[in-house]
Rosetta silent file (secondary structure, phi, psi, omega in degrees, C-alpha in Angstrom):
SEQUENCE: MSILQKYILREWFWTALAVSILLIVVLLGAYLGDILKDIAGGKMPAGLIGKQLLLHMPEALCNILPLAGFVAVMWGLGRIYRDQEMAVMRSSGFGWTNLLKPLFALLIPLAALLLMLGLFIAPKTALMAQEQLEEAFRSAAVWGLQGGKFHVLKQGELIIYAESIEEDGSTLRNIFIKQRQEEREQVWVSGTGRYWMDSATGDRYLVLENGKVTDLAPGRLDVRELSFARNDLRLPEPEFRKRAKAKINAVASLELFYEGSAESVAELQWRLSPAITVIILGLLAVPLAHSEPREGRGIRIVLSILVYLFYANLLY
SCORE:     score description
SCORE:     0.000 S_00000001
   1 L     0.000  130.050 -176.756    1.963  -38.051    8.477 S_00000001
   2 L   -73.801  171.303  179.884    5.182  -40.020    7.868 S_00000001
   3 H   -62.395  -41.867  179.522    8.710  -38.819    8.640 S_00000001
   4 H   -64.318  -39.841  179.167    9.391  -38.102    4.948 S_00000001
   5 H   -66.312  -39.517  176.392    6.185  -36.090    4.633 S_00000001
   6 H   -65.146  -36.071  178.672    7.073  -34.057    7.725 S_00000001
   7 H   -63.809  -44.752  179.379   10.535  -33.481    6.271 S_00000001
   8 H   -66.726  -42.158  179.176    9.086  -32.142    3.006 S_00000001
   9 H   -61.691  -41.599  178.828    6.525  -29.998    4.848 S_00000001
  10 H   -63.634  -40.117  177.407    9.261  -28.501    7.017 S_00000001
  11 H   -60.936  -45.163  179.910   11.312  -27.727    3.896 S_00000001
  12 H   -67.209  -41.285 -176.217    8.343  -25.959    2.287 S_00000001
  13 H   -61.683  -49.996 -177.457    7.378  -24.071    5.444 S_00000001
  14 H   -67.818  -33.871  175.829   10.773  -22.484    6.053 S_00000001
  15 H   -66.014  -44.087  178.651   11.166  -21.635    2.376 S_00000001
  16 H   -61.668  -39.509  179.241    7.721  -20.002    2.319 S_00000001
  17 H   -64.713  -44.651 -179.821    8.579  -18.016    5.452 S_00000001
  18 H   -64.236  -43.884  179.374   11.869  -16.775    4.000 S_00000001
  19 H   -64.837  -39.404 -179.827   10.272  -15.814    0.675 S_00000001
  20 H   -62.464  -45.012  179.522    7.399  -14.051    2.468 S_00000001
  21 H   -61.404  -44.114  179.556    9.770  -11.925    4.550 S_00000001
  22 H   -62.133  -45.875 -178.280   11.765  -10.979    1.459 S_00000001
  23 H   -69.245  -33.124  176.492    8.664  -10.065   -0.552 S_00000001
  24 H   -62.121  -44.498  178.990    7.185   -8.089    2.358 S_00000001
  25 H   -60.592  -44.268 -179.202   10.325   -5.954    2.502 S_00000001
  26 H   -64.969  -46.516 -175.801   10.211   -5.374   -1.264 S_00000001
  27 H   -69.775  -40.398  177.331    6.484   -4.587   -1.380 S_00000001
  28 H   -67.050  -29.939  173.636    6.533   -2.314    1.662 S_00000001
  29 H   -63.371  -38.948  176.844    9.481   -0.533    0.062 S_00000001
  30 H   -66.951  -41.995  176.389    7.286    0.130   -2.962 S_00000001
  31 H   -61.001  -41.036 -179.733    4.474    1.365   -0.694 S_00000001
  32 H   -61.549  -39.511  177.498    6.971    3.619    1.097 S_00000001
  33 H   -61.464  -42.220  178.027    7.988    5.144   -2.225 S_00000001
  34 H   -65.186  -40.108 -179.549    4.346    5.948   -3.030 S_00000001
  35 H   -65.554  -44.305  179.105    3.812    7.417    0.441 S_00000001
  36 H   -63.347  -34.714  176.691    6.916    9.626    0.209 S_00000001
  37 H   -64.899  -41.996  178.113    5.729   10.824   -3.199 S_00000001
  38 H   -65.963  -38.277  178.544    2.353   11.781   -1.702 S_00000001
  39 H   -64.402  -43.397  179.505    4.078   13.547    1.192 S_00000001
  40 H   -62.619  -31.239  179.221    6.275   15.523   -1.198 S_00000001
  41 L   -88.885    5.351  179.746    3.166   16.586   -3.107 S_00000001
  42 L    73.770   21.550 -175.775    1.372   17.668    0.058 S_00000001
  43 L  -101.052   -5.129 -178.424   -1.178   14.877   -0.251 S_00000001
  44 L  -150.627  141.301  177.574   -0.344   13.001    2.953 S_00000001
  45 L   -66.587  141.453 -178.795    0.874   13.997    6.430 S_00000001
  46 H   -71.316  -22.091 -175.803    4.527   13.210    7.109 S_00000001
  47 H   -80.820    2.942 -174.905    3.761   11.952   10.614 S_00000001
  48 H  -112.816   14.670 -175.126    1.785    8.919    9.456 S_00000001
  49 H   -58.708  -52.538 -176.641    4.404    6.946    7.503 S_00000001
  50 H   -62.219  -44.231 -178.797    4.800    4.130   10.038 S_00000001
  51 H   -66.606  -40.220  179.784    1.077    3.734   10.724 S_00000001
  52 H   -66.341  -39.174  176.917    0.165    3.769    7.042 S_00000001
  53 H   -62.987  -42.281 -179.783    2.788    1.108    6.264 S_00000001
  54 H   -64.215  -39.638 -179.683    1.482   -1.070    9.098 S_00000001
  55 H   -73.335  -18.178  175.485   -2.109   -0.729    7.881 S_00000001
  56 L   -84.449   -8.494 -175.462   -1.016   -1.733    4.367 S_00000001
  57 H   -59.225  -46.428  178.659    0.478   -4.987    5.698 S_00000001
  58 H   -59.081  -40.921  177.586   -2.679   -7.168    5.277 S_00000001
  59 H   -62.848  -39.661  178.677   -3.060   -6.018    1.670 S_00000001
  60 H   -64.374  -40.703  179.489    0.611   -6.785    1.077 S_00000001
  61 H   -64.182  -36.525  177.317    0.217  -10.289    2.545 S_00000001
  62 H   -62.309  -30.094 -179.012   -2.723  -10.986    0.216 S_00000001
  63 H   -82.595  -33.389 -170.281   -0.449  -10.210   -2.714 S_00000001
  64 H   -98.720  -27.541 -175.607    2.663  -12.091   -1.638 S_00000001
  65 H   -62.866  -39.863  175.375    1.480  -15.248    0.166 S_00000001
  66 H   -60.071  -41.699  178.110    0.228  -17.019   -3.009 S_00000001
  67 H   -67.601  -38.399  179.221    3.575  -16.362   -4.681 S_00000001
  68 H   -63.146  -42.135  177.133    5.456  -17.403   -1.528 S_00000001
  69 H   -63.942  -41.396  178.925    3.601  -20.734   -1.419 S_00000001
  70 H   -62.452  -48.029 -179.832    4.260  -21.339   -5.109 S_00000001
  71 H   -65.261  -37.861 -178.989    7.977  -20.564   -4.794 S_00000001
  72 H   -61.736  -46.772  179.631    8.264  -22.663   -1.613 S_00000001
  73 H   -65.918  -44.486  179.122    6.889  -25.805   -3.276 S_00000001
  74 H   -60.674  -49.610 -174.942    8.932  -25.228   -6.436 S_00000001
  75 H   -68.947  -43.508 -178.750   12.163  -24.498   -4.581 S_00000001
  76 H   -63.805  -47.865  178.147   11.771  -27.236   -1.972 S_00000001
  77 H   -67.013  -36.036  178.474   10.988  -29.990   -4.472 S_00000001
  78 H   -60.688  -41.133  178.288   13.651  -28.671   -6.824 S_00000001
  79 H   -66.961  -38.810  179.288   16.306  -29.045   -4.136 S_00000001
  80 H   -63.937  -41.245  176.268   15.086  -32.555   -3.297 S_00000001
  81 H   -65.814  -42.470 -176.579   15.330  -33.555   -6.965 S_00000001
  82 H   -64.208  -39.248 -178.581   18.733  -31.911   -7.355 S_00000001
  83 L   -86.573   10.265  177.800   20.206  -33.695   -4.321 S_00000001
  84 L    65.127   14.984  179.889   18.819  -37.066   -5.520 S_00000001
  85 H   -70.284  -34.130 -179.786   16.689  -37.341   -2.386 S_00000001
  86 H   -65.404  -35.938  177.973   13.539  -37.952   -4.410 S_00000001
  87 H   -62.414  -40.717  178.124   15.154  -40.948   -6.126 S_00000001
  88 H   -66.732  -41.061  179.304   15.885  -42.467   -2.715 S_00000001
  89 H   -62.585  -42.423 -179.750   12.333  -41.727   -1.539 S_00000001
  90 H   -65.122  -35.450  179.414   10.829  -43.372   -4.612 S_00000001
  91 H   -66.470  -20.433  178.199   12.938  -46.473   -4.091 S_00000001
  92 L   -96.469    8.744  176.805   11.332  -46.797   -0.664 S_00000001
  93 L    94.341   12.235  179.889    7.818  -46.587   -2.146 S_00000001
  94 L   -85.151  110.939 -175.927    7.252  -42.841   -1.767 S_00000001
  95 L  -108.612 -172.565 -178.579    5.061  -41.797   -4.739 S_00000001
  96 H   -61.228  -39.787 -176.982    3.302  -38.717   -6.072 S_00000001
  97 H   -64.614  -24.370  178.756    0.225  -39.270   -3.924 S_00000001
  98 H   -71.158  -15.034  177.863    2.378  -39.110   -0.795 S_00000001
  99 H   -79.731  -17.881 -174.045    3.114  -35.459   -1.607 S_00000001
 100 H   -66.157  -39.880 -177.390   -0.540  -34.478   -1.294 S_00000001
 101 H   -63.555  -52.202  176.444   -0.708  -34.645    2.500 S_00000001
 102 H   -65.792  -30.625  179.812    2.221  -32.258    3.186 S_00000001
 103 H   -63.647  -49.125 -179.987    1.142  -30.116    0.226 S_00000001
 104 H   -73.585  -24.800  174.360   -2.353  -29.537    1.584 S_00000001
 105 H   -65.324  -25.582  175.532   -0.960  -29.200    5.113 S_00000001
 106 H   -88.376  -45.165 -170.673    0.855  -26.138    3.763 S_00000001
 107 H   -76.282  -38.353 -176.522   -1.734  -24.782    1.320 S_00000001
 108 H   -65.232  -46.330  174.574   -4.947  -25.110    3.350 S_00000001
 109 H   -61.277  -37.175  176.834   -3.722  -22.997    6.323 S_00000001
 110 H   -62.874  -43.317  179.329   -2.369  -20.448    3.834 S_00000001
 111 H   -64.358  -40.912  178.476   -5.723  -20.351    2.040 S_00000001
 112 H   -63.815  -41.775  177.591   -7.593  -19.964    5.349 S_00000001
 113 H   -62.828  -41.514  179.755   -5.273  -17.123    6.368 S_00000001
 114 H   -66.798  -34.873  175.484   -5.787  -15.430    2.994 S_00000001
 115 H   -63.809  -43.826  178.173   -9.566  -15.723    3.357 S_00000001
 116 H   -63.176  -44.059 -179.658   -9.395  -14.011    6.755 S_00000001
 117 H   -65.652  -48.531 -174.049   -7.097  -11.313    5.407 S_00000001
 118 H   -70.269  -39.489 -174.750   -8.999  -10.710    2.179 S_00000001
 119 H   -87.556  -29.001 -172.134  -12.561  -10.811    3.513 S_00000001
 120 H  -125.110  -53.742 -170.407  -12.196   -9.205    6.930 S_00000001
 121 H   -73.246  -48.760 -177.864   -8.802   -7.861    8.001 S_00000001
 122 H   -61.276  -44.909  176.140   -7.640   -6.045    4.834 S_00000001
 123 H   -61.078  -37.632  179.860  -10.940   -4.115    4.336 S_00000001
 124 H   -65.253  -46.096 -179.987  -10.894   -3.127    8.018 S_00000001
 125 H   -68.845  -32.151  175.878   -7.316   -1.851    7.912 S_00000001
 126 H   -64.368  -40.583  176.899   -7.999   -0.044    4.613 S_00000001
 127 H   -65.969  -40.978  178.157  -10.912    1.752    6.297 S_00000001
 128 H   -62.529  -40.362  178.639   -8.729    2.565    9.311 S_00000001
 129 H   -63.455  -41.168  179.633   -6.049    3.999    7.010 S_00000001
 130 H   -66.447  -44.784  179.272   -8.619    6.180    5.249 S_00000001
 131 H   -65.936  -35.076  178.635  -10.134    7.415    8.529 S_00000001
 132 H   -63.348  -41.395  177.341   -6.661    8.063    9.914 S_00000001
 133 H   -64.331  -44.621 -179.556   -5.857   10.305    6.956 S_00000001
 134 H   -60.694  -41.426 -179.908   -9.131   12.188    7.304 S_00000001
 135 H   -70.302  -38.600 -178.112   -8.504   12.775   11.001 S_00000001
 136 H   -64.788  -35.618 -177.432   -4.872   13.755   10.470 S_00000001
 137 L   -71.307   -4.552  175.522   -5.753   16.439    7.947 S_00000001
 138 L   -84.129   -9.618 -179.431   -7.700   18.227   10.686 S_00000001
 139 L  -118.726  127.781 -179.047   -4.414   19.067   12.437 S_00000001
 140 H   -64.578  -37.540 -177.439   -1.779   21.293   10.848 S_00000001
 141 H   -66.859  -45.894 -179.903    1.038   19.626   12.793 S_00000001
 142 H   -69.481  -35.178 -179.848    0.096   16.075   11.793 S_00000001
 143 H   -60.293  -29.360  177.082   -0.638   17.177    8.216 S_00000001
 144 L   132.148   -8.027  176.948    3.007   18.168    7.930 S_00000001
 145 L   -72.235  128.306  179.795    3.244   21.908    8.670 S_00000001
 146 L  -128.648  141.598 -179.988    6.164   22.556   10.991 S_00000001
 147 L   -65.779  137.607  177.066    7.262   25.789   12.542 S_00000001
 148 L    79.906   12.765 -179.046   10.362   27.403   11.042 S_00000001
 149 E  -130.256  144.917  174.344   10.314   25.348    7.817 S_00000001
 150 E   -84.425  138.590  179.584    9.325   26.078    4.234 S_00000001
 151 E  -121.492  117.285 -178.100    6.780   23.680    2.725 S_00000001
 152 E   -98.182  120.571 -177.095    6.660   23.388   -1.061 S_00000001
 153 E  -124.748  163.945  176.807    3.316   22.121   -2.398 S_00000001
 154 H    52.428   45.233  176.334    1.656   21.630   -5.789 S_00000001
 155 H    56.635   41.268  175.746    5.008   21.156   -7.536 S_00000001
 156 H    90.310   -4.104 -178.988    6.324   24.517   -6.405 S_00000001
 157 L   -77.685  -16.765 -179.593    3.176   26.547   -7.121 S_00000001
 158 E  -136.837  124.517  178.510    2.497   27.013   -3.390 S_00000001
 159 E  -123.694  127.190 -177.185    5.100   27.726   -0.693 S_00000001
 160 E  -122.782  135.339  175.505    4.064   28.036    2.964 S_00000001
 161 E  -136.968  131.523  173.640    6.170   29.186    5.918 S_00000001
 162 E  -129.500  130.112 -177.323    5.074   29.635    9.534 S_00000001
 163 E   -64.106  -36.721 -179.636    7.516   30.779   12.191 S_00000001
 164 E  -156.154  157.343  176.333    5.784   28.733   14.886 S_00000001
 165 E  -125.271  130.539 -178.116    2.732   26.548   15.542 S_00000001
 166 L   -69.136  168.586 -176.938    0.913   26.641   18.874 S_00000001
 167 L   -64.237  -22.589  179.469    0.348   23.555   21.006 S_00000001
 168 L   -72.168   -9.373  176.146   -3.239   23.228   19.777 S_00000001
 169 L    79.327    3.318 -177.531   -1.836   22.220   16.361 S_00000001
 170 L  -129.989  -18.798 -179.541   -3.952   24.731   14.438 S_00000001
 171 E   -93.106  126.132 -177.518   -2.794   28.255   15.375 S_00000001
 172 E  -115.393  149.729 -179.686    0.125   29.593   13.332 S_00000001
 173 E  -122.310  142.655  175.856    2.311   32.655   13.907 S_00000001
 174 E    50.037   78.093 -172.496    4.118   34.942   11.430 S_00000001
 175 E  -101.560  138.106  173.532    3.015   33.330    8.187 S_00000001
 176 E  -127.253  129.260 -179.615    4.538   33.794    4.743 S_00000001
 177 E  -134.592  133.526  173.743    2.882   32.309    1.651 S_00000001
 178 E  -121.063  126.567 -176.051    3.875   32.522   -2.004 S_00000001
 179 E  -129.741  134.464  178.165    1.368   31.312   -4.577 S_00000001
 180 E  -109.391  127.836  178.222    1.678   31.132   -8.365 S_00000001
 181 E  -132.355  108.121 -177.376   -1.455   31.294  -10.525 S_00000001
 182 L    55.174 -115.578 -176.069   -0.935   31.242  -14.282 S_00000001
 183 L   -98.692    7.509 -177.425    1.192   34.340  -15.088 S_00000001
 184 E  -122.015  158.594  178.147    0.809   36.065  -11.721 S_00000001
 185 E  -129.150  144.539  175.427    2.188   35.530   -8.236 S_00000001
 186 E  -121.965  137.134  175.948    0.767   36.434   -4.844 S_00000001
 187 E  -116.646  118.965 -178.056    2.754   36.918   -1.658 S_00000001
 188 E  -107.115  133.965  177.189    0.731   36.656    1.546 S_00000001
 189 E  -132.093  130.061 -178.427    2.036   37.909    4.899 S_00000001
 190 E  -149.031  144.128  179.585    0.116   37.574    8.150 S_00000001
 191 E   -74.734  -35.988 -179.733    0.925   37.769   11.848 S_00000001
 192 E  -138.500  158.014  178.198   -1.510   35.023   12.854 S_00000001
 193 E  -162.976  164.522  179.413   -3.516   32.312   11.165 S_00000001
 194 E  -130.812  141.311  174.674   -5.532   29.188   11.809 S_00000001
 195 E   -98.010  131.716  176.584   -5.575   25.819   10.107 S_00000001
 196 E  -151.688  159.606 -179.038   -9.004   24.213    9.791 S_00000001
 197 E  -123.583  127.294  178.484  -10.865   21.616    7.792 S_00000001
 198 L   -70.346  114.402 -176.734  -14.441   22.043    6.610 S_00000001
 199 L   -66.917  -24.262 -178.252  -16.281   19.011    8.007 S_00000001
 200 L   -78.321  -42.271 -175.640  -18.989   19.282    5.334 S_00000001
 201 L  -105.877  -19.753 -176.605  -16.762   19.368    2.245 S_00000001
 202 L    83.197    0.794  178.968  -13.435   18.094    3.571 S_00000001
 203 L   -72.541  145.424 -179.423  -11.633   21.159    2.173 S_00000001
 204 E  -110.319  141.365 -175.703   -8.648   22.438    4.171 S_00000001
 205 E  -136.036  153.772  163.061   -7.906   26.123    4.698 S_00000001
 206 E  -108.571  116.793  179.297   -5.413   28.491    6.244 S_00000001
 207 E   -92.342  108.294 -178.940   -7.361   31.405    7.719 S_00000001
 208 E   -92.485  137.740 -176.787   -5.061   34.430    7.637 S_00000001
 209 E  -124.363  136.375  175.349   -5.844   37.371    9.930 S_00000001
 210 E    50.851   60.070 -177.625   -4.759   41.025    9.746 S_00000001
 211 E  -129.569 -165.433 -176.831   -2.338   40.563    6.892 S_00000001
 212 E  -143.261  141.192  177.068   -1.328   41.845    3.501 S_00000001
 213 E  -123.033  134.017  177.405   -1.251   40.308    0.015 S_00000001
 214 E  -113.763  119.626 -179.078    0.937   41.517   -2.843 S_00000001
 215 E  -107.265  126.109 -176.376   -0.160   40.511   -6.346 S_00000001
 216 E  -145.100  159.873  174.924    2.397   40.922   -9.116 S_00000001
 217 L  -112.494  110.975 -177.474    3.312   39.832  -12.632 S_00000001
 218 L   -54.646  132.223  178.155    7.014   38.846  -12.815 S_00000001
 219 L    87.520   -1.181 -179.658    8.946   40.970  -15.314 S_00000001
 220 L  -131.591  153.183  178.058    6.296   43.693  -15.496 S_00000001
 221 L   -84.769   63.499 -178.022    5.551   46.835  -13.515 S_00000001
 222 L  -132.042   90.470 -175.301    2.161   45.520  -12.465 S_00000001
 223 E  -125.744  132.780  176.931    1.945   45.306   -8.681 S_00000001
 224 E  -125.753  139.133 -178.944   -1.160   45.402   -6.495 S_00000001
 225 E  -127.983  134.429 -175.716   -1.172   45.487   -2.710 S_00000001
 226 E  -140.706  132.976  174.200   -4.146   44.769   -0.493 S_00000001
 227 E   -97.222  149.537 -178.297   -4.609   44.633    3.272 S_00000001
 228 E  -143.749  153.027  174.333   -7.195   42.328    4.794 S_00000001
 229 E   -86.682  -33.424  177.363   -8.722   41.504    8.167 S_00000001
 230 E  -154.163  141.079  176.458   -9.326   37.884    7.193 S_00000001
 231 E  -149.295  127.970 -179.404   -8.601   35.756    4.135 S_00000001
 232 E   -96.597  119.877  178.990   -9.182   32.021    3.697 S_00000001
 233 E  -106.026  119.280 -178.554   -6.551   30.271    1.581 S_00000001
 234 E   -78.023  133.392  179.262   -7.557   26.830    0.339 S_00000001
 235 L   -90.613  162.993 -178.979   -4.855   24.152    0.597 S_00000001
 236 L   -55.813  147.466 -179.289   -4.250   21.369   -1.971 S_00000001
 237 L   -67.453  128.977 -178.704   -6.814   18.589   -2.043 S_00000001
 238 L   -68.895  156.944 -175.711   -5.640   15.585    0.017 S_00000001
 239 H   -63.589  -35.575 -176.122   -5.008   12.240   -1.632 S_00000001
 240 H   -66.323  -26.720  177.780   -7.723   10.381    0.275 S_00000001
 241 H   -77.884  -36.669  178.970  -10.379   12.660   -1.258 S_00000001
 242 H   -63.939  -30.535 -176.632   -9.061   12.231   -4.793 S_00000001
 243 L  -101.325   13.808 -173.101   -9.297    8.473   -4.397 S_00000001
 244 H   -57.285  -40.794 -177.568  -12.630    8.449   -2.536 S_00000001
 245 H   -71.997  -19.391 -178.244  -14.507    6.726   -5.352 S_00000001
 246 H   -92.511    4.648 -173.764  -11.822    4.058   -5.613 S_00000001
 247 H   -89.252   35.360  175.895  -12.071    3.107   -1.917 S_00000001
 248 H   -67.864  -20.447  178.113  -14.369    0.136   -2.415 S_00000001
 249 H   -69.156  -10.979  178.035  -11.559   -1.944   -0.901 S_00000001
 250 H   -96.351   -0.994  179.728  -12.430   -0.337    2.452 S_00000001
 251 L   -83.254  138.302  179.972  -16.070   -1.525    2.377 S_00000001
 252 L   -61.795  145.253 -177.071  -16.916   -4.517    4.588 S_00000001
 253 H   -61.821  -36.581  179.953  -17.403   -7.800    2.725 S_00000001
 254 H   -64.520  -38.548  177.486  -20.877   -8.307    4.206 S_00000001
 255 H   -65.077  -40.388  177.632  -21.998   -4.926    2.862 S_00000001
 256 H   -62.875  -39.434 -178.986  -20.685   -5.834   -0.591 S_00000001
 257 H   -63.555  -44.000 -179.010  -22.564   -9.142   -0.453 S_00000001
 258 H   -74.736  -27.516  179.821  -25.892   -7.472    0.367 S_00000001
 259 H   -67.509  -46.446  171.970  -25.368   -4.655   -2.141 S_00000001
 260 L    73.486    7.364  178.357  -25.096   -7.121   -5.021 S_00000001
 261 L   -73.309  165.737 -179.034  -23.969   -4.652   -7.707 S_00000001
 262 H   -60.675  -40.060  179.468  -21.535   -5.714  -10.417 S_00000001
 263 H   -65.719  -39.483  179.597  -18.757   -3.675   -8.800 S_00000001
 264 H   -67.378  -42.524  178.284  -19.445   -5.217   -5.388 S_00000001
 265 H   -63.250  -41.411  178.859  -19.467   -8.766   -6.771 S_00000001
 266 H   -63.030  -39.739  178.687  -16.199   -8.103   -8.610 S_00000001
 267 H   -66.647  -40.352  176.903  -14.610   -6.800   -5.400 S_00000001
 268 H   -62.601  -43.395  178.258  -15.783   -9.871   -3.460 S_00000001
 269 H   -62.746  -37.189  178.729  -14.361  -12.171   -6.122 S_00000001
 270 H   -65.400  -36.751  179.116  -11.096  -10.262   -5.965 S_00000001
 271 H   -70.832  -28.003  177.704  -10.922  -10.776   -2.202 S_00000001
 272 H   -81.280  -21.881 -171.712  -11.490  -14.508   -2.646 S_00000001
 273 H   -61.965  -37.761  179.282   -8.914  -14.851   -5.422 S_00000001
 274 H   -59.601  -40.226  179.872   -5.729  -15.008   -3.238 S_00000001
 275 H   -65.757  -38.918  177.979   -7.043  -18.073   -1.345 S_00000001
 276 H   -71.044  -38.475 -178.080   -7.958  -19.807   -4.610 S_00000001
 277 H   -62.467  -41.749 -176.847   -4.688  -18.749   -6.229 S_00000001
 278 H   -65.228  -32.964  176.979   -2.500  -20.280   -3.524 S_00000001
 279 H   -70.337  -47.357 -177.678   -4.220  -23.679   -4.001 S_00000001
 280 H   -63.139  -48.320 -178.416   -3.984  -23.595   -7.807 S_00000001
 281 H   -66.891  -35.829  178.001   -0.356  -22.451   -7.908 S_00000001
 282 H   -63.583  -40.660  177.686    0.634  -24.927   -5.196 S_00000001
 283 H   -68.862  -37.525  178.452   -0.813  -27.831   -7.178 S_00000001
 284 H   -67.883  -28.743 -175.944    0.845  -26.600  -10.381 S_00000001
 285 H   -66.867  -28.728 -177.521    4.205  -26.342   -8.624 S_00000001
 286 H   -63.263  -54.269  177.482    4.453  -30.110   -8.031 S_00000001
 287 H   -69.309  -30.382  179.791    4.694  -31.178  -11.713 S_00000001
 288 H   -67.976  -29.019 -178.335    6.633  -28.012  -12.614 S_00000001
 289 H   -80.220  -14.116 -178.035    9.310  -28.833  -10.026 S_00000001
 290 L   -64.312  132.019  178.626    9.901  -32.335  -11.421 S_00000001
 291 L  -147.185  152.634  176.534   13.315  -32.654  -13.045 S_00000001
 292 L   -78.095  161.581 -175.090   15.626  -35.411  -14.190 S_00000001
 293 L   -53.680  -39.457 -176.472   18.898  -36.039  -12.319 S_00000001
 294 L  -103.678    9.425 -179.557   21.076  -34.176  -14.846 S_00000001
 295 L   -79.942  136.345  179.101   18.565  -31.582  -15.928 S_00000001
 296 L   -69.344  156.482 -178.020   19.477  -27.976  -15.153 S_00000001
 297 H   -83.021  -19.651 -174.823   17.333  -25.910  -12.794 S_00000001
 298 H   -60.252  -40.674 -178.092   17.206  -22.869  -15.070 S_00000001
 299 H   -63.229  -43.316 -178.657   14.586  -24.295  -17.420 S_00000001
 300 H   -66.442  -39.000 -179.819   12.213  -25.113  -14.561 S_00000001
 301 H   -65.737  -44.812  178.594   12.651  -21.702  -12.963 S_00000001
 302 H   -62.325  -42.295  179.640   11.961  -19.886  -16.237 S_00000001
 303 H   -63.449  -41.975 -179.843    8.925  -22.092  -16.868 S_00000001
 304 H   -65.751  -38.487  177.663    7.541  -21.449  -13.392 S_00000001
 305 H   -62.906  -42.727  179.117    7.985  -17.682  -13.812 S_00000001
 306 H   -63.564  -40.171  178.572    6.108  -17.809  -17.124 S_00000001
 307 H   -63.386  -44.591 -179.925    3.286  -19.823  -15.529 S_00000001
 308 H   -64.619  -44.116  179.580    2.963  -17.341  -12.665 S_00000001
 309 H   -62.778  -39.807  178.819    3.013  -14.317  -14.990 S_00000001
 310 H   -63.361  -45.176 -179.518    0.384  -15.918  -17.226 S_00000001
 311 H   -66.540  -41.405  179.746   -1.892  -16.647  -14.261 S_00000001
 312 H   -63.885  -38.148  178.295   -1.360  -13.178  -12.772 S_00000001
 313 H   -66.289  -32.662  176.098   -2.228  -11.541  -16.105 S_00000001
 314 H   -64.442  -35.903  179.804   -5.461  -13.525  -16.214 S_00000001
 315 H   -73.022  -43.546 -175.138   -6.399  -12.066  -12.832 S_00000001
 316 L   -83.397    0.000    0.000   -5.438   -8.475  -13.599 S_00000001
């Protein structure tokens, strides 16, 4: 590889790295917003934010690396054209074919990385994230219940308060629960309770012991009071169970290959698409970045955005 080719490759590499870091921050910020929304709705434990973000990283890289490679080639060549460096290179015999070696030196490693991420690493981390959620929901402390704090679930229809939680993470003391069902409200009070998850169904419960429940209709003189030795209160369904059927992204690629169903083939093709996309967009970026000495950069940038949006819409 000549000095000029190494110079262009270095320009593309650092641009791709900078764009990747920026897009990772943006995309993980979007993931964080979704996670916080699930936590607020009682669908995800608050103690798993960092781990869940880390496990989403391979999926995020599959989404951003093709765009980062495309922008790197566009931006790097655009700067070379703008600074008249390409004119000097051409005068020394540097032609279009000389761009292929640094171009593929950038795109082929990116494509190989995307194949590893899409076929092996991302499905594995997706499975780990799902298993982590399932395991976390077996513990009241990890799920998000904290002693001395009110927890509002189901958009305000369920409010849970426990004065303290024992070290085992499942035994609760001095529990107060307010639940709204249609036009009636129930207030549950219990000295002790246990958090547990049914291993067969995945349902989560608070088992209240030796307590009292008051059932009333707000605004009416209709109040019922009942004492109980034990009462199982079902908690909201966790997010990982609601999305169980959509978790094909957590299935190993080899299993999808042997299964051979239309859904499995589509998922395999989707995992291969980032590696193919980075090659196609990288090759398209070379002619799109070409500009005349006095031509503005705005037209090329707008055109490249339209090309990327068109290609992305074809995929989605």
